[in-house]
XYZ file of C-alpha atoms in Angstrom:
561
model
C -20.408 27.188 -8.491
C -24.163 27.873 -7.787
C -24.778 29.591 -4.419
C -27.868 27.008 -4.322
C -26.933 23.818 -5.734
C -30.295 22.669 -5.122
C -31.457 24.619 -7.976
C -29.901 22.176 -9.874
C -29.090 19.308 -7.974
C -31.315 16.535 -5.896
C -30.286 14.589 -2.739
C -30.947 10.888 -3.075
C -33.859 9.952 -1.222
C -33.199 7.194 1.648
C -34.415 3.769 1.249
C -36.307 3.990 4.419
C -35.462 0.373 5.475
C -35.758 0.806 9.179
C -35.525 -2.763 10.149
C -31.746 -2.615 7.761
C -29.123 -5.359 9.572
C -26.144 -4.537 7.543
C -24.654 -2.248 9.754
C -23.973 -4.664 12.632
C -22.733 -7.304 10.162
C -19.395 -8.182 10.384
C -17.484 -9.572 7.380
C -15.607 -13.054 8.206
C -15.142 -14.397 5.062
C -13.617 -13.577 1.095
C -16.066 -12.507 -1.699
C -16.065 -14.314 -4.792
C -13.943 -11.773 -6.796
C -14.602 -11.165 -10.516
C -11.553 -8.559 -12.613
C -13.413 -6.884 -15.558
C -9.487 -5.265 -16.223
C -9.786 -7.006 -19.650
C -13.096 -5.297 -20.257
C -14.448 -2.399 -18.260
C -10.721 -1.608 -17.171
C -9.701 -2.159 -20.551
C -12.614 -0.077 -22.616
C -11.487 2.809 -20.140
C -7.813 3.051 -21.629
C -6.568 6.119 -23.589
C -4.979 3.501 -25.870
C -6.730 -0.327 -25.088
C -4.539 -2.922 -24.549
C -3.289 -5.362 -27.523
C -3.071 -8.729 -27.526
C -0.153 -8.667 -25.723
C -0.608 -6.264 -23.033
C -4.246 -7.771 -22.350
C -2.342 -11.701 -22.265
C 0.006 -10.313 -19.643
C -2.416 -9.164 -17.791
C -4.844 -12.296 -17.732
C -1.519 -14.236 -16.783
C -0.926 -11.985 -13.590
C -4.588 -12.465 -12.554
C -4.526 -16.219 -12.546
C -1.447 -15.884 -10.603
C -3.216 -13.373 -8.151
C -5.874 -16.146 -7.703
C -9.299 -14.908 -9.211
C -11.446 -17.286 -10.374
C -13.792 -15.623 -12.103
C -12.261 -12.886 -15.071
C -14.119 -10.956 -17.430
C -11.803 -11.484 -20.539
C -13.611 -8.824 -23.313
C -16.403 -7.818 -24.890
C -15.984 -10.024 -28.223
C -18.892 -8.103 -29.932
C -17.343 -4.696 -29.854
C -13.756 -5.285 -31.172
C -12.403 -8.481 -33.471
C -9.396 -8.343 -31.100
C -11.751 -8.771 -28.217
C -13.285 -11.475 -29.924
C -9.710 -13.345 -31.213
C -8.901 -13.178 -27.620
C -11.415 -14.828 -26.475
C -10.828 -17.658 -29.258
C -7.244 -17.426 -27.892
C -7.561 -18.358 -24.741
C -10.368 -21.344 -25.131
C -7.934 -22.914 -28.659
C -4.924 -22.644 -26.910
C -6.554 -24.172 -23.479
C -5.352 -20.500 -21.463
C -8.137 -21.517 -19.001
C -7.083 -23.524 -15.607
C -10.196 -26.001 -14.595
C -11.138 -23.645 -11.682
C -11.330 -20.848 -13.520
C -14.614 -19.457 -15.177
C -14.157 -16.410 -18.271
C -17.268 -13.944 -18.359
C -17.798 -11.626 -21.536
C -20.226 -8.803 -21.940
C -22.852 -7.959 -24.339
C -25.414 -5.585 -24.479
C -29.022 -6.405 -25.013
C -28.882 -6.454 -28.776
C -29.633 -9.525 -30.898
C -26.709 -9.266 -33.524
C -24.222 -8.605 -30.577
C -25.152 -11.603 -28.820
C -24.944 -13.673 -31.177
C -21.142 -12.969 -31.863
C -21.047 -12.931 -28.023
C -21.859 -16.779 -28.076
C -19.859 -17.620 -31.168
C -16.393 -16.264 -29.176
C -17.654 -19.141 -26.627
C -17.682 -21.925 -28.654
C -15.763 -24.755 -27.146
C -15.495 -23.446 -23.323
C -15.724 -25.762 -20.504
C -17.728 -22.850 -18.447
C -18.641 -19.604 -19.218
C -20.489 -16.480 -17.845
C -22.207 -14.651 -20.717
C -23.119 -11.175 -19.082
C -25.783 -9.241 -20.610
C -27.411 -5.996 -19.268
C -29.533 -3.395 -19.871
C -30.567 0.544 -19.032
C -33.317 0.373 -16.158
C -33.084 4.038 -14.587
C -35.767 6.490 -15.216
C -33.605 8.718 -17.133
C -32.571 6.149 -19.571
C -36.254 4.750 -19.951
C -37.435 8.109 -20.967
C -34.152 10.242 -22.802
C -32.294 7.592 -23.752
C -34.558 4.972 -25.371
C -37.900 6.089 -25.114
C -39.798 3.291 -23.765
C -42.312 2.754 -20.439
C -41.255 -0.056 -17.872
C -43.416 -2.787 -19.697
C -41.594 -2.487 -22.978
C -37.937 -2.737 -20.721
C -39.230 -6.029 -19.284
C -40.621 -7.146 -22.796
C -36.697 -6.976 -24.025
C -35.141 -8.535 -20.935
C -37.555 -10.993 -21.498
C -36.970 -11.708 -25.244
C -33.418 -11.118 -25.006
C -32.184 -13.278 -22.126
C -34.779 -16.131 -24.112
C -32.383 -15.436 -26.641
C -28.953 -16.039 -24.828
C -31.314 -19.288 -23.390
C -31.859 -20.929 -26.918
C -28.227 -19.856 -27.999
C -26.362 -21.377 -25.270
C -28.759 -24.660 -25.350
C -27.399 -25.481 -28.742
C -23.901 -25.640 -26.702
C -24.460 -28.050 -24.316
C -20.919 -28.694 -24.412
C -20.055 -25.955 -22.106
C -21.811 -24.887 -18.766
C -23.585 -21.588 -18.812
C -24.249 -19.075 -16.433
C -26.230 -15.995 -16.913
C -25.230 -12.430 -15.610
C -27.923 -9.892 -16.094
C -26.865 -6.190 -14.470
C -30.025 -3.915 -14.103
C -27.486 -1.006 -15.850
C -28.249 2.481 -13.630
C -29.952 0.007 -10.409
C -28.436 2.377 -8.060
C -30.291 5.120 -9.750
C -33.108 3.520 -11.105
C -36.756 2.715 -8.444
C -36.254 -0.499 -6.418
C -39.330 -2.230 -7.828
C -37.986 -1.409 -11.297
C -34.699 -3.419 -10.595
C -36.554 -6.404 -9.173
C -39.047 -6.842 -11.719
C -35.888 -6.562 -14.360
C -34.432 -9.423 -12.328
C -37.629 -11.451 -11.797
C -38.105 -11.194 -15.403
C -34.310 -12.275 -16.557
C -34.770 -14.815 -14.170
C -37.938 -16.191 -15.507
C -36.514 -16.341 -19.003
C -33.575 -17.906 -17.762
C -34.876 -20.442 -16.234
C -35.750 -21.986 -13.169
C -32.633 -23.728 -11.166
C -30.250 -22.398 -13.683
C -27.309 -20.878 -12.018
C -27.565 -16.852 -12.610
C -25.632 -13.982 -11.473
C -27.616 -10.921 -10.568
C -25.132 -7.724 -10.769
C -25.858 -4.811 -9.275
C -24.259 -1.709 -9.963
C -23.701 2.008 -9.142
C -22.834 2.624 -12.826
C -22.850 5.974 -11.975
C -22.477 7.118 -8.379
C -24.834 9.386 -6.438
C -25.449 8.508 -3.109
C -23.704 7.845 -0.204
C -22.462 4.327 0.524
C -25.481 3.519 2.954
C -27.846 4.341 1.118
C -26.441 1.546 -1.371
C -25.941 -0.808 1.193
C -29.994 -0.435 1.768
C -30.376 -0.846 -1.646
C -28.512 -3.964 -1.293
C -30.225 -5.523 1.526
C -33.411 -4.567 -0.061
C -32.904 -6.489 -2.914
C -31.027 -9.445 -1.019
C -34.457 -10.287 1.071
C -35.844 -10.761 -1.965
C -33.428 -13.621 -3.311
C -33.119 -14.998 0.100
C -33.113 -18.523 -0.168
C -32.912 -19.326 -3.704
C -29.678 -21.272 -4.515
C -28.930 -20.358 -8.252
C -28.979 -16.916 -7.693
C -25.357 -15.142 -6.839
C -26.252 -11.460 -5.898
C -23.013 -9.278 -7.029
C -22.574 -5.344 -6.989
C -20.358 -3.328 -9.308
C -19.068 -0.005 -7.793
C -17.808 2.698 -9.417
C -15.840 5.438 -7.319
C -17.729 8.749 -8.946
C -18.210 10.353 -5.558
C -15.052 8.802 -4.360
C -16.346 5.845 -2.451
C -16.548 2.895 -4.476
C -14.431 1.348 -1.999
C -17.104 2.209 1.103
C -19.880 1.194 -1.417
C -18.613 -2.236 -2.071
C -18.072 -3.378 1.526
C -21.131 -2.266 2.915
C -22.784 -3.926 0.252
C -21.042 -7.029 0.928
C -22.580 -6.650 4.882
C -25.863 -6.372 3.518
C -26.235 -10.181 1.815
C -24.051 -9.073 -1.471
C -21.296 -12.403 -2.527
C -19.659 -11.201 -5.306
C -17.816 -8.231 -6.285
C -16.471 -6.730 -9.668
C -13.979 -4.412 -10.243
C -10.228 -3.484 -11.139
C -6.972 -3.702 -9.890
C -5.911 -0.486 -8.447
C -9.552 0.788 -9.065
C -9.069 1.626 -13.263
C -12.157 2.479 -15.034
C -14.356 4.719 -16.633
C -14.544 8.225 -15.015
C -13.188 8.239 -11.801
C -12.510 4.403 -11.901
C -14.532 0.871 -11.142
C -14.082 -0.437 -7.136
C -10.569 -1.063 -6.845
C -9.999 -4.347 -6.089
C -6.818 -4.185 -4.089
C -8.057 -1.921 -1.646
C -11.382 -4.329 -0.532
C -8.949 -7.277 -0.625
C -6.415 -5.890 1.666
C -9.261 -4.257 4.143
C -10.118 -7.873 4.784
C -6.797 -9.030 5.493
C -6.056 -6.575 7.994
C -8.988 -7.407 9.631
C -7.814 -10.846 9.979
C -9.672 -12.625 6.919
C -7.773 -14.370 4.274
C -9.003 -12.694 0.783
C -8.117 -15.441 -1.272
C -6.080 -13.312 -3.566
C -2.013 -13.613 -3.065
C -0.703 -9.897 -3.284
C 2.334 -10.814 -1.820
C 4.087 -8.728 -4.197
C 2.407 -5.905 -4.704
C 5.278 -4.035 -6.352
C 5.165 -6.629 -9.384
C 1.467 -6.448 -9.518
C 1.780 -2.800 -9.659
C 4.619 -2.767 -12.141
C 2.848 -4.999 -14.706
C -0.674 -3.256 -14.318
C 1.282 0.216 -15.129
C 2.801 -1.584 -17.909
C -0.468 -3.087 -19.417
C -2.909 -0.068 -18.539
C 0.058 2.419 -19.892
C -1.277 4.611 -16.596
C 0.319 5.207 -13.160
C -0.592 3.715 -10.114
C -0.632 6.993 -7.364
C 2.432 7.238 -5.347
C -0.234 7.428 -2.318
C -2.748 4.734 -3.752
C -3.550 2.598 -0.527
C -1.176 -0.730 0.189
C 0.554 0.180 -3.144
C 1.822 3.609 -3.820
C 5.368 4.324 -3.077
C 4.880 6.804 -0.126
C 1.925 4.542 1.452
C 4.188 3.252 4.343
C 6.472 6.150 4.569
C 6.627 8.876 7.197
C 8.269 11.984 7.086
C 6.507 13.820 10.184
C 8.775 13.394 13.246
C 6.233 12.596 15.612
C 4.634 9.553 13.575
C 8.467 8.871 12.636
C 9.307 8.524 16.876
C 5.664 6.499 17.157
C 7.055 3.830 14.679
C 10.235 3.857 15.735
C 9.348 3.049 19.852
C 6.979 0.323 18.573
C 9.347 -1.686 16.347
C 11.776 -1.425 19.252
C 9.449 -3.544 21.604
C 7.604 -5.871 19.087
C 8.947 -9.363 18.823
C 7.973 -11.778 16.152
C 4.855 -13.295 16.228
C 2.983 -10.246 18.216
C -0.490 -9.190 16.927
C 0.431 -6.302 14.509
C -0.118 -2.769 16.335
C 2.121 -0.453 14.552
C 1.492 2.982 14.748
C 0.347 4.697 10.788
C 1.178 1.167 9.540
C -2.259 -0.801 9.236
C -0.414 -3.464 7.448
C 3.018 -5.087 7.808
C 4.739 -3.622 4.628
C 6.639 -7.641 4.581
C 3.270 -9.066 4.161
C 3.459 -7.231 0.881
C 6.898 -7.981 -0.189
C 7.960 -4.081 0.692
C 10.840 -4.163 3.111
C 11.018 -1.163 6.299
C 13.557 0.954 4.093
C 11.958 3.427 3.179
C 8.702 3.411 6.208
C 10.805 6.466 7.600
C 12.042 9.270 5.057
C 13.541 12.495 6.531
C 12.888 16.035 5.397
C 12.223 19.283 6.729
C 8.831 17.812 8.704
C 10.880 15.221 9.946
C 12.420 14.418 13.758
C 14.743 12.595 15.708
C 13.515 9.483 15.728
C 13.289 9.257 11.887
C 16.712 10.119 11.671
C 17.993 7.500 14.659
C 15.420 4.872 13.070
C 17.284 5.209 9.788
C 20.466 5.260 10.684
C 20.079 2.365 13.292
C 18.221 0.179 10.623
C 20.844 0.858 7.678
C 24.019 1.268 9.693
C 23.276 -0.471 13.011
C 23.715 2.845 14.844
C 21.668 3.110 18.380
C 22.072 6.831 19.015
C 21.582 7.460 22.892
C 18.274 9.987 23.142
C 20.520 13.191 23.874
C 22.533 12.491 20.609
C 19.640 12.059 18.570
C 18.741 15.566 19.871
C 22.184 16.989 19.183
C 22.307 15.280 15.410
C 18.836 16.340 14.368
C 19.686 19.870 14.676
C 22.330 19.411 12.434
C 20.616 17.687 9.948
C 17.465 20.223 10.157
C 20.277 22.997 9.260
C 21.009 20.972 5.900
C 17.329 20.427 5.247
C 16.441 23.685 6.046
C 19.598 24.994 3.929
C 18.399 21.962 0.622
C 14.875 21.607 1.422
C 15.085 18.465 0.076
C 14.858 14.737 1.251
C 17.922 13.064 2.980
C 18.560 9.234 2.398
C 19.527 6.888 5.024
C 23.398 7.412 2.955
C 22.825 10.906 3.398
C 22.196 11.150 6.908
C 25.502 8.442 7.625
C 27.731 10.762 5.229
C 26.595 14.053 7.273
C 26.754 12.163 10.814
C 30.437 10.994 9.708
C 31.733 14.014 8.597
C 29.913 15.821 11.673
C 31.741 13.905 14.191
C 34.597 12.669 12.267
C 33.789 8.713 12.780
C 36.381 7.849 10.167
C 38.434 10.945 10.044
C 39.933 10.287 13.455
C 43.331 7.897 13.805
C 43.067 5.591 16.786
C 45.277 7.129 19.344
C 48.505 4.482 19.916
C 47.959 3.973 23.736
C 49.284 1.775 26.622
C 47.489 0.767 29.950
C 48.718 -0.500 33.420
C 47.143 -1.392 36.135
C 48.651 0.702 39.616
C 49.903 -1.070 42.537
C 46.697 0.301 44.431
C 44.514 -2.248 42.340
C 41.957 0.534 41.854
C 43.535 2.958 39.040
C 44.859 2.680 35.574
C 48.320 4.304 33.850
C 47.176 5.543 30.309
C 50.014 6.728 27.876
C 48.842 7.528 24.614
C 50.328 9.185 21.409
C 47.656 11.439 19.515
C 47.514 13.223 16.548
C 45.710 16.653 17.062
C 45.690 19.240 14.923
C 48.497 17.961 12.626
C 50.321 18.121 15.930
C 51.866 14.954 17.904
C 50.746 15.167 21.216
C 51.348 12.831 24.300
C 48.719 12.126 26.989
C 49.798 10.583 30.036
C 47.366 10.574 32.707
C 45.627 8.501 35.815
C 42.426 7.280 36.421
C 39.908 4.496 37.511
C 39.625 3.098 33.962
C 41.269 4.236 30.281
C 38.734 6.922 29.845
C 39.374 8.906 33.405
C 42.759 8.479 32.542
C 42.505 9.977 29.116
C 40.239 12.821 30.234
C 42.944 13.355 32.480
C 45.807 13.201 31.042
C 43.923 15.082 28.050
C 43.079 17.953 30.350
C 46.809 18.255 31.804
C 48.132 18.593 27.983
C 45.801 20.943 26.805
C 44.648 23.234 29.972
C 41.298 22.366 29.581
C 38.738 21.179 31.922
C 36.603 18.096 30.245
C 34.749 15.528 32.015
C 32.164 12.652 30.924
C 29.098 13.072 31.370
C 27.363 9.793 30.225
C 28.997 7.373 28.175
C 27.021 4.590 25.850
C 28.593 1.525 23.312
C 27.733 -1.047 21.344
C 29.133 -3.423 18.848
C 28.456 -3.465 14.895
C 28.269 -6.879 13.051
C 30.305 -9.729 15.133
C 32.663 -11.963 14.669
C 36.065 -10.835 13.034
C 34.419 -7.799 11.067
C 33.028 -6.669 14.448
C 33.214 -2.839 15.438
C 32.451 -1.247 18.420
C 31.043 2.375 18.540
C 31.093 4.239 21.899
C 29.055 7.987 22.672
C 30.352 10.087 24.822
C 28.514 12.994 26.298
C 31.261 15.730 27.131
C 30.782 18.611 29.597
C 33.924 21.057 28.105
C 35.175 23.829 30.484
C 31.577 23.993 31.997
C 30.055 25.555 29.140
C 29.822 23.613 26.626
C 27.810 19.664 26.218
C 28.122 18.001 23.382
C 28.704 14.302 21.803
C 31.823 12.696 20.444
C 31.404 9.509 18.400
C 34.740 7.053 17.776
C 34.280 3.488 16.025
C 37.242 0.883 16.488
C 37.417 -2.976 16.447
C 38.625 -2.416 19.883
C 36.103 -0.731 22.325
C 39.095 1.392 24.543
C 40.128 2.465 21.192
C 36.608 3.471 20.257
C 36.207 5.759 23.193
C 39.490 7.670 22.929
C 38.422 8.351 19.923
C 34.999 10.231 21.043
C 36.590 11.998 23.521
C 38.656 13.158 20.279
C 35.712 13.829 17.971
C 34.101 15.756 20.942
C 36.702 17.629 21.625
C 37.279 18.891 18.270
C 33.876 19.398 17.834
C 34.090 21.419 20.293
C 37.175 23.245 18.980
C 39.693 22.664 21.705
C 42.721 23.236 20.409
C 46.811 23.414 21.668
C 49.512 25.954 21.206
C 52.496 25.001 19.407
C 54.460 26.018 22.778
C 52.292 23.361 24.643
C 52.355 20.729 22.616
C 56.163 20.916 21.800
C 56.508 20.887 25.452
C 54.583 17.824 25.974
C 56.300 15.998 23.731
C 59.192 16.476 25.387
């Protein structure tokens, strides 16, 4: 790289449109939306699309809900062109739909352009043309009079073509090719000019695009506005912009544009296209609707839009591509983990949607919460009680989320690798021995004094029968006690949390118990039970041989008898 780039390379030069209003505008409505996937998308492909593939795709726009599709450019390919035929003989079209094709501004091609037409109840026929200094002087050699002269004579053309059909209803879509690098004055006498030849009153679209871009996403947005004042106020124009993402912010590009009197944008699903891609559609649609604006497009199922756009582009769709990659609503880090996690706890249905790191609902997309929180190495607590509460209705008191994320960061730190919501359940069940552990066969009665409990209770410790048989002020004081007589131990309960899992019949309660062990030792025991005194012996269990207590022989043949 050149230790002065500006050797080599030139800063766009502002607009200077001091008086601009686009940057206070605020966008309330839906653009009208035109896919060129079956065209500029298309052209882009390592291996273009057959009739199949492009069929499939046309299908899933309708469904989407665009109106307006650019189906091919029937001059360049004969499958372009029998697709076009396909479509309009097979009556492919819905009423509210309009097809657009492309041409360039060459006589032969748009001719064949109009014959793919023939018999269409509407139709956009978009034609365009170089404007940008560069082109005028490298490319084709000719001063800004002789451009005009050909937009002139070749938009007359399209004119006396499309006359002869009077069957179908024509719009015009002239792009000033290069406007975002070509002189302002250029661009609008190229679309004073098309328009001229068009025709006054005759609906026409006026595309502007960054066909290549090299300026930041205000300075197109001036360019925008510039041009807009200038159309103000006349009905059959439609002023639309055609991003492409070169410097990486076709996205930025499009929606300022749309704040400075743009109406119509082009581009591609998931942002395919030449280079580094067209504006990706997607992404603009789904900024609106998280700010509240309904973008007319249903991507309610983003998975199967992604799935067949993979399958008919034959190219991936980034596993962190906004709304639609497979990590886009995931979290690993454990503090954005224990953000998500506190603020699904208090939101109820219906709430405004203020999620921490999700913009979006992930339902709104047809993505459920299972995977929003992933653990590995980066990840905390609260990712591991979220999934673990979410996929096996476990509510982990604070302290034992503590305790069980150590654990688990010793396995990830031992694997490096991700742990699954089964994952973390198989480790937390082995860990505190949630199934391992026989309910203890026990007996309580009430004492004359109407404030204590008699506990008696057969356990199985150690591959060891051992009886308990202590007093207390409910079955666990009496365990603890009668636990502490057998084994010589001294074990009390710290804090004690339950719940129930499921309900009805298949109901199971689960009961934490923080244990203090000989006074230097805390830690958890877990026990799960249809029966919630059974449930608690058994974390007093778990804890305990967690915490390796165990009993001589001599002892426990002595309790027993």
């Amino acid at each position: 790289m050149l230790k002065q780039p500006a050797s080599k390379y030139r800063a766009f030069k502002p607009i200077g449109l001091s008086d601009r209003t686009w940057p206070d505008a605020v966008l309330t409505q839906a653009p009208i939306w035109l896919s060129t996937d079956l065209r500029d998308g298309n052209q882009a492909l390592i291996e273009p699309m057959d009739s199949e593939r492009k069929l499939r795709m046309y299908e899933m726009l309708l469904e989407i809900g665009f109106k307006e599709i650019e189906v091919g450019f029937p001059a360049a390919s004969q499958i372009d062109f029998d697709f076009v035929r396909k479509l309009i003989e097979e009556d492919r079209i819905p009423d509210d739909v309009t097809i657009q094709v492309m041409t360039p501004a060459r006589e032969e091609l748009i001719g064949r352009t109009i014959e793919s037409l023939a018999g269409a109840r509407r139709a956009i026929v978009h034609l365009y043309n170089a404007v940008a200094p560069v082109w005028r002087r490298v490319v084709f050699g000719l001063e800004v009079p002789e451009v005009m002269q050909l937009i002139e004579h070749h938009v007359g053309l399209v004119k006396r073509l499309t006359d002869a059909q009077p069957q179908t209803e024509w719009v015009l879509q002239y792009s000033p090719e290069t406007f975002s690098m070509a002189e302002l004055e250029v661009s609008l006498q190229a679309c004073e000019t098309a328009i001229a030849a068009w025709g006054p009153g005759r609906p026409i679209i006026l595309n502007l695009p960054t066909t290549v871009e090299n300026a930041t996403p205000n300075i197109f947005a001036d360019q925008i506005e510039w041009m807009a004042r200038r159309f103000k106020g006349r009905s059959e124009v439609v002023l639309s912009v055609h991003p492409h993402n070169d410097r990486g912010t076709g996205v930025a590009s499009a929606e300022l544009a749309l704040q400075a009197g743009a109406q119509r944008v082009e581009g591609c699903l998931f942002g395919n296209g030449e280079r580094t891609g067209n504006l990706d559609l997607v992404n603009v649609a789904l900024n609106l609707y998280t700010q509240g604006v309904d973008p007319q497009l249903d991507f309610s199922d983003i998975d199967e839009v992604r799935r067949t756009t993979e399958h008919c582009n034959q190219l991936p769709v980034h596993p962190r591509h906004p709304y639609a990659g497979d990590l886009v609503y995931t979290s690993f880090s454990g503090s954005h983990q224990d953000a998500i996690k506190k603020a699904f706890a208090v939101r109820r249905e219906g709430d405004v949607w203020e999620i921490p790191y999700l913009p979006i609902d992930p339902k709104d997309l047809g993505r459920s919460y299972e995977a929003v929180i992933r653990v590995n190495s980066q990840s905390g607590k609260g990712g591991i009680s979220y999934l673990l509460e979410s996929e096996y209705g476990l509510e982990l008191p604070r302290r034992l989320q503590i305790e069980f994320s150590q654990v688990v960061q010793g396995v990830m730190d031992a694997t490096g690798k991700e742990l699954t919501a089964q994952d973390l359940w198989q480790l937390f069940e082995r860990e505190y021995g949630v199934n391992a552990i026989a309910a203890p066969q026990h007996r309580v009665q009430d004492q004359a004094d109407g404030k204590t409990v008699q506990l008696r209770a057969e356990v199985q410790w150690s591959g060891q029968r051992l009886q308990v048989d202590g007093q207390g002020t409910g079955p666990i004081e009496a365990f603890i006690n009668g636990l502490n007589a057998a084994t010589g131990q001294a074990v009390r309960v710290l804090d004690y949390h339950e719940h129930a899992i499921g309900s009805g019949a298949n109901a199971q309660a689960v009961a934490y118990l923080e244990l203090r062990v000989n006074e230097e030792r805390t830690l958890f025991g877990v026990g799960m039970d249809a029966n919630i005194v059974s449930a608690s012996l058994k974390a007093i269990i778990s804890g305990l041989q967690r915490a390796k207590i165990t009993v001589s022989p001599d002892r426990a043949a002595s309790v027993v008898a």
